[in-house]
PDB file of C-alpha atoms in Angstrom:
ATOM      1  CA  MET A   1     -15.034   0.518  19.095  1.00 47.00           C
ATOM      2  CA  ALA A   2     -11.621   1.023  20.677  1.00 54.00           C
ATOM      3  CA  GLU A   3     -10.864   1.257  24.382  1.00 55.00           C
ATOM      4  CA  VAL A   4      -7.504   2.851  25.176  1.00 51.00           C
ATOM      5  CA  GLU A   5      -5.715   2.803  28.511  1.00 55.00           C
ATOM      6  CA  ASP A   6      -2.271   4.232  29.225  1.00 64.00           C
ATOM      7  CA  ASN A   7      -0.417   1.271  27.764  1.00 80.00           C
ATOM      8  CA  PHE A   8      -3.148  -0.973  26.381  1.00 83.00           C
ATOM      9  CA  CYS A   9      -5.642  -0.808  23.526  1.00 89.00           C
ATOM     10  CA  GLU A  10      -8.711  -2.993  22.924  1.00 92.00           C
ATOM     11  CA  ILE A  11      -9.965  -3.062  19.325  1.00 90.00           C
ATOM     12  CA  ASP A  12     -13.253  -4.436  18.006  1.00 91.00           C
ATOM     13  CA  GLY A  13     -12.234  -5.820  14.620  1.00 88.00           C
ATOM     14  CA  SER A  14     -15.813  -5.889  13.349  1.00 89.00           C
ATOM     15  CA  ILE A  15     -16.333  -2.102  13.260  1.00 84.00           C
ATOM     16  CA  LEU A  16     -16.777  -0.209   9.987  1.00 75.00           C
ATOM     17  CA  GLU A  17     -16.131  -2.623   7.117  1.00 77.00           C
ATOM     18  CA  GLY A  18     -14.621  -5.117   9.550  1.00 78.00           C
ATOM     19  CA  GLY A  19     -11.869  -6.105   7.139  1.00 81.00           C
ATOM     20  CA  GLY A  20      -8.114  -6.407   7.156  1.00 84.00           C
ATOM     21  CA  GLN A  21      -7.349  -2.675   7.136  1.00 85.00           C
ATOM     22  CA  ILE A  22      -8.314  -2.092  10.761  1.00 86.00           C
ATOM     23  CA  LEU A  23      -6.112  -5.050  11.616  1.00 90.00           C
ATOM     24  CA  ARG A  24      -3.079  -3.687   9.752  1.00 90.00           C
ATOM     25  CA  ILE A  25      -3.446  -0.173  11.141  1.00 87.00           C
ATOM     26  CA  SER A  26      -3.928  -1.413  14.708  1.00 90.00           C
ATOM     27  CA  VAL A  27      -0.916  -3.737  14.630  1.00 94.00           C
ATOM     28  CA  ALA A  28       1.358  -1.096  13.081  1.00 90.00           C
ATOM     29  CA  LEU A  29       0.310   1.544  15.613  1.00 89.00           C
ATOM     30  CA  SER A  30       0.803  -0.903  18.466  1.00 92.00           C
ATOM     31  CA  ALA A  31       4.402  -1.418  17.378  1.00 93.00           C
ATOM     32  CA  LEU A  32       4.942   2.327  16.883  1.00 89.00           C
ATOM     33  CA  THR A  33       3.449   3.432  20.207  1.00 88.00           C
ATOM     34  CA  GLY A  34       4.592   0.528  22.351  1.00 92.00           C
ATOM     35  CA  ARG A  35       1.020  -0.091  23.527  1.00 92.00           C
ATOM     36  CA  SER A  36      -0.135  -3.654  24.027  1.00 95.00           C
ATOM     37  CA  LEU A  37      -2.986  -4.608  21.743  1.00 95.00           C
ATOM     38  CA  HIS A  38      -5.936  -6.984  21.849  1.00 96.00           C
ATOM     39  CA  ILE A  39      -8.077  -7.294  18.716  1.00 94.00           C
ATOM     40  CA  SER A  40     -11.241  -9.385  18.832  1.00 94.00           C
ATOM     41  CA  LYS A  41     -13.959 -10.215  16.267  1.00 94.00           C
ATOM     42  CA  ILE A  42     -11.393 -10.118  13.468  1.00 93.00           C
ATOM     43  CA  ARG A  43     -13.113  -9.923  10.060  1.00 90.00           C
ATOM     44  CA  ALA A  44     -16.295 -11.023  11.789  1.00 86.00           C
ATOM     45  CA  GLY A  45     -18.572  -9.958   8.949  1.00 80.00           C
ATOM     46  CA  ARG A  46     -16.671 -11.700   6.170  1.00 86.00           C
ATOM     47  CA  GLN A  47     -17.653 -14.962   4.511  1.00 86.00           C
ATOM     48  CA  LYS A  48     -14.584 -16.570   6.096  1.00 89.00           C
ATOM     49  CA  PRO A  49     -14.080 -14.752   9.417  1.00 91.00           C
ATOM     50  CA  GLY A  50     -10.741 -14.571  11.151  1.00 92.00           C
ATOM     51  CA  LEU A  51      -7.217 -14.395   9.831  1.00 93.00           C
ATOM     52  CA  SER A  52      -6.268 -15.521   6.371  1.00 89.00           C
ATOM     53  CA  ASN A  53      -2.672 -16.488   5.683  1.00 89.00           C
ATOM     54  CA  GLN A  54      -1.934 -13.023   4.302  1.00 88.00           C
ATOM     55  CA  HIS A  55      -3.156 -11.322   7.486  1.00 92.00           C
ATOM     56  CA  MET A  56      -1.268 -13.780   9.661  1.00 94.00           C
ATOM     57  CA  GLN A  57       1.994 -13.255   7.783  1.00 95.00           C
ATOM     58  CA  GLY A  58       1.702  -9.456   8.042  1.00 95.00           C
ATOM     59  CA  ILE A  59       1.062  -9.565  11.789  1.00 96.00           C
ATOM     60  CA  GLU A  60       3.921 -11.993  12.360  1.00 97.00           C
ATOM     61  CA  LEU A  61       6.207  -9.775  10.276  1.00 97.00           C
ATOM     62  CA  VAL A  62       5.463  -6.760  12.477  1.00 97.00           C
ATOM     63  CA  GLY A  63       5.847  -8.931  15.568  1.00 97.00           C
ATOM     64  CA  ARG A  64       9.367  -9.854  14.494  1.00 98.00           C
ATOM     65  CA  ILE A  65      10.284  -6.276  13.572  1.00 98.00           C
ATOM     66  CA  CYS A  66       9.205  -4.950  16.979  1.00 97.00           C
ATOM     67  CA  ARG A  67      10.508  -7.988  18.913  1.00 97.00           C
ATOM     68  CA  GLY A  68       6.991  -8.411  20.288  1.00 96.00           C
ATOM     69  CA  GLN A  69       5.139 -11.177  22.051  1.00 97.00           C
ATOM     70  CA  LEU A  70       2.305 -12.394  19.839  1.00 96.00           C
ATOM     71  CA  THR A  71      -0.458 -14.848  20.702  1.00 96.00           C
ATOM     72  CA  GLY A  72      -3.503 -16.095  18.820  1.00 95.00           C
ATOM     73  CA  CYS A  73      -1.989 -15.518  15.383  1.00 95.00           C
ATOM     74  CA  SER A  74      -3.173 -18.549  13.433  1.00 94.00           C
ATOM     75  CA  ILE A  75      -5.380 -19.255  10.414  1.00 93.00           C
ATOM     76  CA  ARG A  76      -9.059 -18.352  11.053  1.00 94.00           C
ATOM     77  CA  SER A  77      -8.266 -16.981  14.519  1.00 95.00           C
ATOM     78  CA  GLU A  78     -10.667 -14.158  15.421  1.00 94.00           C
ATOM     79  CA  GLU A  79      -8.527 -12.552  18.104  1.00 96.00           C
ATOM     80  CA  ILE A  80      -4.867 -11.755  18.661  1.00 96.00           C
ATOM     81  CA  ARG A  81      -2.755 -10.141  21.356  1.00 97.00           C
ATOM     82  CA  LEU A  82       0.454  -8.224  20.705  1.00 97.00           C
ATOM     83  CA  THR A  83       2.837  -6.896  23.330  1.00 97.00           C
ATOM     84  CA  PRO A  84       5.382  -4.914  21.312  1.00 96.00           C
ATOM     85  CA  GLY A  85       9.021  -4.586  22.181  1.00 97.00           C
ATOM     86  CA  VAL A  86      11.666  -2.462  20.489  1.00 96.00           C
ATOM     87  CA  ILE A  87      11.500  -1.868  16.731  1.00 96.00           C
ATOM     88  CA  THR A  88      14.748  -3.335  15.438  1.00 97.00           C
ATOM     89  CA  ALA A  89      16.545  -2.862  12.131  1.00 98.00           C
ATOM     90  CA  GLY A  90      17.542  -5.875  10.079  1.00 98.00           C
ATOM     91  CA  GLU A  91      16.527  -8.135   7.219  1.00 98.00           C
ATOM     92  CA  TYR A  92      13.041  -9.637   7.364  1.00 98.00           C
ATOM     93  CA  THR A  93      11.033 -11.937   5.114  1.00 97.00           C
ATOM     94  CA  GLY A  94       7.248 -12.028   4.803  1.00 96.00           C
ATOM     95  CA  ASP A  95       5.668 -14.733   2.646  1.00 94.00           C
ATOM     96  CA  SER A  96       1.935 -14.781   1.951  1.00 89.00           C
ATOM     97  CA  ILE A  97       2.483 -18.335   0.590  1.00 85.00           C
ATOM     98  CA  THR A  98       0.076 -18.158  -2.366  1.00 84.00           C
ATOM     99  CA  ALA A  99      -1.071 -15.031  -4.214  1.00 89.00           C
ATOM    100  CA  GLY A 100      -1.779 -12.968  -1.116  1.00 91.00           C
ATOM    101  CA  SER A 101      -0.982  -9.312  -1.699  1.00 94.00           C
ATOM    102  CA  ILE A 102       2.629  -8.240  -1.262  1.00 96.00           C
ATOM    103  CA  SER A 103       1.444  -4.626  -1.211  1.00 94.00           C
ATOM    104  CA  LEU A 104      -0.588  -5.255   1.954  1.00 93.00           C
ATOM    105  CA  LEU A 105       2.423  -6.874   3.622  1.00 95.00           C
ATOM    106  CA  ALA A 106       4.400  -3.738   2.795  1.00 95.00           C
ATOM    107  CA  GLN A 107       1.585  -1.534   4.052  1.00 91.00           C
ATOM    108  CA  VAL A 108       1.697  -2.977   7.576  1.00 93.00           C
ATOM    109  CA  ALA A 109       5.493  -3.285   7.877  1.00 95.00           C
ATOM    110  CA  LEU A 110       6.756  -0.063   6.274  1.00 94.00           C
ATOM    111  CA  PRO A 111       5.695   2.401   9.010  1.00 90.00           C
ATOM    112  CA  CYS A 112       7.355   0.227  11.640  1.00 93.00           C
ATOM    113  CA  ALA A 113      10.624  -0.181   9.743  1.00 95.00           C
ATOM    114  CA  LEU A 114      10.893   3.587   9.311  1.00 92.00           C
ATOM    115  CA  PHE A 115      11.546   3.937  13.037  1.00 91.00           C
ATOM    116  CA  ALA A 116      14.135   1.198  13.434  1.00 94.00           C
ATOM    117  CA  GLY A 117      17.609   2.156  14.580  1.00 91.00           C
ATOM    118  CA  GLY A 118      19.207   1.427  11.216  1.00 97.00           C
ATOM    119  CA  PRO A 119      18.540   0.336   7.643  1.00 98.00           C
ATOM    120  CA  THR A 120      15.938  -2.390   7.160  1.00 98.00           C
ATOM    121  CA  THR A 121      15.328  -4.674   4.185  1.00 98.00           C
ATOM    122  CA  LEU A 122      11.989  -6.386   3.676  1.00 98.00           C
ATOM    123  CA  ARG A 123      11.872  -9.380   1.336  1.00 98.00           C
ATOM    124  CA  LEU A 124       8.199  -9.895   0.587  1.00 98.00           C
ATOM    125  CA  LEU A 125       6.716 -12.826  -1.343  1.00 97.00           C
ATOM    126  CA  GLY A 126       3.273 -13.449  -2.820  1.00 96.00           C
ATOM    127  CA  GLY A 127       1.116 -11.692  -5.404  1.00 95.00           C
ATOM    128  CA  THR A 128       2.306  -8.407  -6.881  1.00 96.00           C
ATOM    129  CA  ASN A 129      -0.726  -7.641  -9.059  1.00 94.00           C
ATOM    130  CA  VAL A 130      -3.904  -9.209  -7.706  1.00 93.00           C
ATOM    131  CA  ASP A 131      -7.516  -8.198  -7.179  1.00 90.00           C
ATOM    132  CA  PHE A 132      -8.730  -6.250  -4.134  1.00 87.00           C
ATOM    133  CA  SER A 133      -5.376  -4.710  -3.224  1.00 90.00           C
ATOM    134  CA  PRO A 134      -3.009  -2.057  -4.587  1.00 92.00           C
ATOM    135  CA  PRO A 135      -0.743  -3.337  -7.364  1.00 95.00           C
ATOM    136  CA  ILE A 136       2.925  -3.259  -6.440  1.00 96.00           C
ATOM    137  CA  ASP A 137       3.330  -0.564  -9.098  1.00 96.00           C
ATOM    138  CA  TYR A 138       1.138   1.723  -6.973  1.00 95.00           C
ATOM    139  CA  ILE A 139       3.463   1.367  -3.998  1.00 95.00           C
ATOM    140  CA  GLN A 140       6.456   2.001  -6.244  1.00 96.00           C
ATOM    141  CA  LYS A 141       5.128   4.834  -8.390  1.00 95.00           C
ATOM    142  CA  VAL A 142       2.629   6.629  -6.129  1.00 93.00           C
ATOM    143  CA  LEU A 143       2.951   5.852  -2.420  1.00 92.00           C
ATOM    144  CA  LEU A 144       6.737   5.936  -2.048  1.00 93.00           C
ATOM    145  CA  PRO A 145       7.234   9.138  -4.119  1.00 92.00           C
ATOM    146  CA  THR A 146       4.553  10.813  -1.974  1.00 89.00           C
ATOM    147  CA  LEU A 147       6.193   9.614   1.249  1.00 88.00           C
ATOM    148  CA  LYS A 148       9.506  10.954  -0.058  1.00 90.00           C
ATOM    149  CA  LEU A 149       8.036  14.451   0.208  1.00 87.00           C
ATOM    150  CA  PHE A 150       7.764  13.771   3.948  1.00 84.00           C
ATOM    151  CA  GLY A 151      11.395  12.707   4.196  1.00 88.00           C
ATOM    152  CA  VAL A 152      10.931   8.954   3.810  1.00 91.00           C
ATOM    153  CA  ASP A 153      13.835   7.185   2.098  1.00 95.00           C
ATOM    154  CA  ALA A 154      12.645   3.808   0.801  1.00 96.00           C
ATOM    155  CA  ASP A 155      13.503   1.961  -2.396  1.00 97.00           C
ATOM    156  CA  LEU A 156      11.418  -0.840  -3.892  1.00 98.00           C
ATOM    157  CA  THR A 157      12.715  -3.353  -6.423  1.00 98.00           C
ATOM    158  CA  VAL A 158      10.404  -5.825  -8.141  1.00 97.00           C
ATOM    159  CA  VAL A 159      12.434  -9.026  -8.413  1.00 97.00           C
ATOM    160  CA  ARG A 160       9.635 -11.082  -9.906  1.00 96.00           C
ATOM    161  CA  ARG A 161       5.911 -10.588 -10.478  1.00 96.00           C
ATOM    162  CA  GLY A 162       3.319 -13.026  -9.188  1.00 95.00           C
ATOM    163  CA  TYR A 163      -0.346 -13.411 -10.123  1.00 94.00           C
ATOM    164  CA  ASN A 164      -3.425 -15.364  -9.087  1.00 90.00           C
ATOM    165  CA  PRO A 165      -3.552 -18.190  -8.215  1.00 89.00           C
ATOM    166  CA  LYS A 166       0.108 -19.199  -7.930  1.00 89.00           C
ATOM    167  CA  GLY A 167       1.681 -16.078  -6.466  1.00 92.00           C
ATOM    168  CA  GLY A 168       5.439 -16.501  -6.504  1.00 93.00           C
ATOM    169  CA  GLY A 169       6.168 -12.782  -6.790  1.00 96.00           C
ATOM    170  CA  GLU A 170       9.024 -11.181  -4.880  1.00 97.00           C
ATOM    171  CA  ILE A 171      10.058  -7.644  -4.015  1.00 98.00           C
ATOM    172  CA  LEU A 172      12.838  -6.064  -1.981  1.00 98.00           C
ATOM    173  CA  LEU A 173      11.961  -2.961   0.024  1.00 98.00           C
ATOM    174  CA  LYS A 174      14.972  -1.156   1.468  1.00 98.00           C
ATOM    175  CA  ILE A 175      14.115   1.401   4.140  1.00 97.00           C
ATOM    176  CA  GLN A 176      16.367   3.950   5.784  1.00 96.00           C
ATOM    177  CA  PRO A 177      15.665   4.977   9.397  1.00 94.00           C
ATOM    178  CA  LEU A 178      13.745   8.184   9.988  1.00 86.00           C
ATOM    179  CA  GLU A 179      13.832  10.393  13.071  1.00 75.00           C
ATOM    180  CA  HIS A 180      11.036  12.748  12.097  1.00 77.00           C
ATOM    181  CA  LEU A 181       8.737  13.539   9.212  1.00 77.00           C
ATOM    182  CA  LYS A 182       8.675  16.816   7.354  1.00 80.00           C
ATOM    183  CA  PRO A 183       5.339  18.661   7.354  1.00 80.00           C
ATOM    184  CA  VAL A 184       4.022  18.874   3.796  1.00 79.00           C
ATOM    185  CA  SER A 185       1.026  20.617   2.286  1.00 80.00           C
ATOM    186  CA  LEU A 186      -0.823  18.628  -0.358  1.00 82.00           C
ATOM    187  CA  MET A 187      -3.432  21.265  -1.097  1.00 85.00           C
ATOM    188  CA  GLU A 188      -2.531  21.878  -4.757  1.00 88.00           C
ATOM    189  CA  ARG A 189      -2.323  19.273  -7.469  1.00 90.00           C
ATOM    190  CA  GLY A 190      -0.706  21.363 -10.163  1.00 91.00           C
ATOM    191  CA  ASP A 191      -0.842  20.749 -13.913  1.00 90.00           C
ATOM    192  CA  VAL A 192      -0.461  17.283 -15.383  1.00 90.00           C
ATOM    193  CA  ILE A 193       2.856  17.078 -17.219  1.00 89.00           C
ATOM    194  CA  GLY A 194       3.059  13.404 -18.095  1.00 91.00           C
ATOM    195  CA  LEU A 195       1.026  10.231 -18.509  1.00 94.00           C
ATOM    196  CA  HIS A 196       2.705   6.846 -18.169  1.00 96.00           C
ATOM    197  CA  ILE A 197       1.192   3.507 -19.178  1.00 96.00           C
ATOM    198  CA  TYR A 198       2.558   0.088 -18.269  1.00 96.00           C
ATOM    199  CA  SER A 199       0.669  -2.807 -19.835  1.00 96.00           C
ATOM    200  CA  TYR A 200       1.851  -6.359 -19.240  1.00 95.00           C
ATOM    201  CA  VAL A 201       1.111 -10.010 -19.897  1.00 95.00           C
ATOM    202  CA  ALA A 202       2.886 -13.159 -18.734  1.00 95.00           C
ATOM    203  CA  GLY A 203       2.808 -16.895 -19.283  1.00 94.00           C
ATOM    204  CA  THR A 204       0.867 -18.172 -22.281  1.00 94.00           C
ATOM    205  CA  LEU A 205      -0.833 -14.851 -23.060  1.00 94.00           C
ATOM    206  CA  SER A 206       0.050 -13.034 -26.275  1.00 94.00           C
ATOM    207  CA  GLU A 207       2.102  -9.831 -26.186  1.00 94.00           C
ATOM    208  CA  SER A 208      -0.417  -8.288 -28.577  1.00 95.00           C
ATOM    209  CA  ILE A 209      -2.887  -8.148 -25.669  1.00 95.00           C
ATOM    210  CA  SER A 210      -0.622  -5.743 -23.789  1.00 95.00           C
ATOM    211  CA  GLN A 211      -0.131  -3.614 -26.903  1.00 96.00           C
ATOM    212  CA  ASP A 212      -3.857  -3.361 -27.567  1.00 95.00           C
ATOM    213  CA  SER A 213      -4.586  -2.567 -23.914  1.00 95.00           C
ATOM    214  CA  ALA A 214      -2.018   0.247 -23.853  1.00 95.00           C
ATOM    215  CA  ARG A 215      -3.504   1.791 -26.989  1.00 95.00           C
ATOM    216  CA  VAL A 216      -7.084   1.565 -25.745  1.00 95.00           C
ATOM    217  CA  ALA A 217      -6.144   3.020 -22.354  1.00 94.00           C
ATOM    218  CA  GLU A 218      -4.372   5.987 -23.909  1.00 93.00           C
ATOM    219  CA  ASP A 219      -7.336   6.743 -26.163  1.00 92.00           C
ATOM    220  CA  ALA A 220      -9.763   6.465 -23.246  1.00 91.00           C
ATOM    221  CA  VAL A 221      -7.816   8.907 -21.047  1.00 89.00           C
ATOM    222  CA  LYS A 222      -7.517  11.435 -23.850  1.00 87.00           C
ATOM    223  CA  LYS A 223     -11.243  11.144 -24.515  1.00 88.00           C
ATOM    224  CA  ALA A 224     -11.974  11.686 -20.810  1.00 84.00           C
ATOM    225  CA  LEU A 225      -9.791  14.814 -20.744  1.00 82.00           C
ATOM    226  CA  PRO A 226     -10.550  16.712 -23.956  1.00 82.00           C
ATOM    227  CA  GLY A 227      -8.329  19.685 -24.600  1.00 76.00           C
ATOM    228  CA  VAL A 228      -5.627  18.542 -22.168  1.00 77.00           C
ATOM    229  CA  GLN A 229      -2.240  18.126 -23.839  1.00 79.00           C
ATOM    230  CA  LEU A 230      -0.670  14.966 -22.438  1.00 82.00           C
ATOM    231  CA  LYS A 231       2.907  13.818 -22.944  1.00 88.00           C
ATOM    232  CA  VAL A 232       2.467  10.046 -23.029  1.00 91.00           C
ATOM    233  CA  SER A 233       4.981   7.261 -22.508  1.00 94.00           C
ATOM    234  CA  LYS A 234       3.836   3.677 -23.076  1.00 94.00           C
ATOM    235  CA  THR A 235       5.380   0.328 -22.251  1.00 94.00           C
ATOM    236  CA  ALA A 236       3.667  -2.842 -23.454  1.00 95.00           C
ATOM    237  CA  ARG A 237       5.512  -6.052 -22.797  1.00 94.00           C
ATOM    238  CA  LYS A 238       5.352  -9.745 -22.189  1.00 96.00           C
ATOM    239  CA  GLU A 239       7.081 -10.698 -18.954  1.00 94.00           C
ATOM    240  CA  SER A 240       9.661 -13.461 -19.299  1.00 94.00           C
ATOM    241  CA  ALA A 241       9.508 -16.625 -17.208  1.00 91.00           C
ATOM    242  CA  ALA A 242      12.323 -15.175 -15.100  1.00 92.00           C
ATOM    243  CA  ASP A 243      10.355 -11.980 -14.452  1.00 94.00           C
ATOM    244  CA  ALA A 244       6.937 -13.435 -13.621  1.00 94.00           C
ATOM    245  CA  VAL A 245       5.333 -16.638 -12.356  1.00 93.00           C
ATOM    246  CA  GLY A 246       2.371 -18.117 -14.234  1.00 89.00           C
ATOM    247  CA  ASN A 247      -0.225 -16.418 -16.392  1.00 93.00           C
ATOM    248  CA  GLY A 248      -1.126 -12.829 -15.624  1.00 94.00           C
ATOM    249  CA  SER A 249      -2.056  -9.567 -17.245  1.00 94.00           C
ATOM    250  CA  GLY A 250      -3.113  -6.061 -16.414  1.00 94.00           C
ATOM    251  CA  ILE A 251      -2.402  -2.389 -16.799  1.00 96.00           C
ATOM    252  CA  PHE A 252      -1.103   0.356 -14.559  1.00 96.00           C
ATOM    253  CA  MET A 253      -1.155   4.026 -15.534  1.00 96.00           C
ATOM    254  CA  TRP A 254      -0.107   7.111 -13.631  1.00 96.00           C
ATOM    255  CA  ALA A 255      -0.070  10.848 -14.163  1.00 94.00           C
ATOM    256  CA  GLU A 256       2.605  13.204 -12.822  1.00 94.00           C
ATOM    257  CA  THR A 257       2.107  16.908 -12.149  1.00 93.00           C
ATOM    258  CA  ASP A 258       4.412  19.893 -11.903  1.00 92.00           C
ATOM    259  CA  LYS A 259       3.771  19.893  -8.128  1.00 91.00           C
ATOM    260  CA  SER A 260       5.266  16.386  -7.754  1.00 89.00           C
ATOM    261  CA  ARG A 261       1.868  14.792  -7.290  1.00 91.00           C
ATOM    262  CA  VAL A 262       1.144  11.338  -8.704  1.00 94.00           C
ATOM    263  CA  LEU A 263      -2.328   9.904  -9.381  1.00 94.00           C
ATOM    264  CA  ALA A 264      -3.053   6.483 -10.844  1.00 95.00           C
ATOM    265  CA  GLY A 265      -5.501   3.994 -12.289  1.00 95.00           C
ATOM    266  CA  SER A 266      -5.114   0.248 -12.706  1.00 95.00           C
ATOM    267  CA  ALA A 267      -6.851  -3.012 -13.511  1.00 95.00           C
ATOM    268  CA  VAL A 268      -5.998  -6.694 -13.516  1.00 94.00           C
ATOM    269  CA  GLY A 269      -7.110  -8.713 -16.530  1.00 90.00           C
ATOM    270  CA  SER A 270      -6.586  -9.169 -20.264  1.00 86.00           C
ATOM    271  CA  LYS A 271      -9.824  -7.752 -21.644  1.00 90.00           C
ATOM    272  CA  LEU A 272      -9.855  -4.374 -23.350  1.00 92.00           C
ATOM    273  CA  THR A 273     -12.632  -3.388 -20.954  1.00 92.00           C
ATOM    274  CA  ASP A 274     -10.061  -3.732 -18.157  1.00 92.00           C
ATOM    275  CA  ALA A 275      -7.888  -1.144 -19.880  1.00 93.00           C
ATOM    276  CA  VAL A 276     -10.899   1.149 -20.220  1.00 94.00           C
ATOM    277  CA  LYS A 277     -11.641   0.632 -16.512  1.00 94.00           C
ATOM    278  CA  ALA A 278      -8.112   1.667 -15.531  1.00 94.00           C
ATOM    279  CA  ALA A 279      -8.288   4.721 -17.783  1.00 93.00           C
ATOM    280  CA  ALA A 280     -11.673   5.718 -16.381  1.00 93.00           C
ATOM    281  CA  MET A 281     -10.309   5.438 -12.842  1.00 94.00           C
ATOM    282  CA  LEU A 282      -7.385   7.738 -13.618  1.00 93.00           C
ATOM    283  CA  GLY A 283      -9.600  10.105 -15.589  1.00 91.00           C
ATOM    284  CA  GLU A 284     -12.010  10.488 -12.672  1.00 91.00           C
ATOM    285  CA  HIS A 285      -9.129  11.184 -10.286  1.00 91.00           C
ATOM    286  CA  LEU A 286      -7.785  13.892 -12.578  1.00 89.00           C
ATOM    287  CA  LYS A 287     -11.188  15.503 -13.111  1.00 88.00           C
ATOM    288  CA  THR A 288     -11.602  16.135  -9.369  1.00 88.00           C
ATOM    289  CA  GLY A 289      -8.554  18.398  -9.228  1.00 89.00           C
ATOM    290  CA  ALA A 290      -7.556  16.715  -5.952  1.00 88.00           C
ATOM    291  CA  ALA A 291      -3.893  16.473  -5.022  1.00 88.00           C
ATOM    292  CA  VAL A 292      -4.149  12.772  -4.183  1.00 87.00           C
ATOM    293  CA  ASP A 293      -6.295   9.990  -5.579  1.00 87.00           C
ATOM    294  CA  GLU A 294      -8.785   8.021  -3.525  1.00 84.00           C
ATOM    295  CA  HIS A 295      -6.446   5.070  -3.142  1.00 82.00           C
ATOM    296  CA  LEU A 296      -3.646   7.133  -1.635  1.00 82.00           C
ATOM    297  CA  GLN A 297      -6.153   8.696   0.723  1.00 71.00           C
ATOM    298  CA  ASP A 298      -7.275   5.186   1.674  1.00 63.00           C
ATOM    299  CA  GLN A 299      -3.733   4.377   2.759  1.00 61.00           C
ATOM    300  CA  VAL A 300      -3.547   7.151   5.329  1.00 51.00           C
ATOM    301  CA  TYR A 301      -5.005   7.336   8.796  1.00 44.00           C
ATOM    302  CA  ASP A 302      -7.973   9.634   9.276  1.00 34.00           C
ATOM    303  CA  HIS A 303      -7.599  12.136  12.134  1.00 31.00           C
ATOM    304  CA  PRO A 304      -9.335  13.756  13.840  1.00 31.00           C
ATOM    305  CA  PRO A 305     -13.079  13.061  13.527  1.00 32.00           C
ATOM    306  CA  LYS A 306     -15.210  15.846  12.030  1.00 28.00           C
ATOM    307  CA  SER A 307     -12.151  17.359  10.390  1.00 30.00           C
ATOM    308  CA  SER A 308     -11.151  17.603   6.755  1.00 28.00           C
ATOM    309  CA  ALA A 309      -7.523  17.192   7.760  1.00 29.00           C
ATOM    310  CA  PHE A 310      -5.933  13.791   7.573  1.00 32.00           C
ATOM    311  CA  CYS A 311      -2.683  12.499   8.966  1.00 41.00           C
ATOM    312  CA  LEU A 312      -0.323  10.619   6.706  1.00 38.00           C
ATOM    313  CA  TRP A 313       1.531   8.980   9.527  1.00 38.00           C
ATOM    314  CA  LEU A 314       1.407   8.886  13.295  1.00 39.00           C
ATOM    315  CA  VAL A 315       4.901   9.380  14.618  1.00 36.00           C
ATOM    316  CA  TYR A 316       5.916   7.993  17.955  1.00 32.00           C
ATOM    317  CA  ASN A 317       8.687   9.937  19.656  1.00 34.00           C
ATOM    318  CA  ARG A 318      10.835   9.102  22.651  1.00 31.00           C
ATOM    319  CA  LEU A 319       8.474  10.864  25.061  1.00 29.00           C
ATOM    320  CA  ASN A 320       5.665   8.411  24.226  1.00 33.00           C
ATOM    321  CA  SER A 321       3.557  11.121  22.598  1.00 34.00           C
ATOM    322  CA  LEU A 322       2.022  11.170  19.157  1.00 35.00           C
ATOM    323  CA  ARG A 323       2.984  13.866  16.685  1.00 36.00           C
ATOM    324  CA  LEU A 324       0.472  14.466  13.942  1.00 35.00           C
ATOM    325  CA  PHE A 325       1.555  15.590  10.505  1.00 37.00           C
ATOM    326  CA  TYR A 326      -1.308  16.881   8.395  1.00 35.00           C
ATOM    327  CA  CYS A 327      -1.354  17.046   4.620  1.00 36.00           C
ATOM    328  CA  SER A 328      -4.698  18.659   3.843  1.00 35.00           C
TER     329      SER A 328
END
């Protein structure tokens, strides 16, 4: 549960799934609202409770961006305190050290950087395409284009990809300051006008794996959507040593509609069943007719309870009030 006073919020980190998402949302909102934060029982239900290095790096990154006072932020710590200061533009680096997800570092820092007084550049290091987190391609191809509809101006460049277990990936996320968000309706998906497939391997893996995966994924999507005419573009490649660290493979596929909606499916791995899995994920998203896929919905903040509406972002204005922008 959460207890909120005028300028202080107490969060029980074990509620719901008790994972890292409640941590990221709480820390970002603390920086945005200026409310001091205490989170206890962090990841209490997990096999290894407390902060992992990835969580610690994300919290410290936000702490630097908002010039906050942070205590308790160490490996395996089960509670932290953050007293935020002023969100400040600049150049910041977040390094998950090993193959911790770069996408999750971006997820916690992006909403804060949007409300800095000037342009901000995030240099984020770690894993770009790893299990149990959005691939960096999802941030680039789905999340950022959707946020652009709301007036967000952010550009992501993949400098180098990194995979389990070495990591070593790097991205640059350049974010322009934002004074307010545009209200947008995401009620209609529109017709699918294009299907894009990016299949990749790196290291000692054969390029033929990426080619076979792209072919299997295309066939699987077409089989899942009989009668739908799809304009397909495919890229199957082997990443060079300069473009990726270590061995890695996977597939990312996304569909675009005439209403500027983007839905995706992905999988990490070199087996053809992984390609089928990614295709099935995208196919299920498209069959629903929904304007966003389940992963984009998972990256927004639910509000209010017992309502079908959800808020993409909570915007803190100069009067210390929260403006809610609904998208369905």
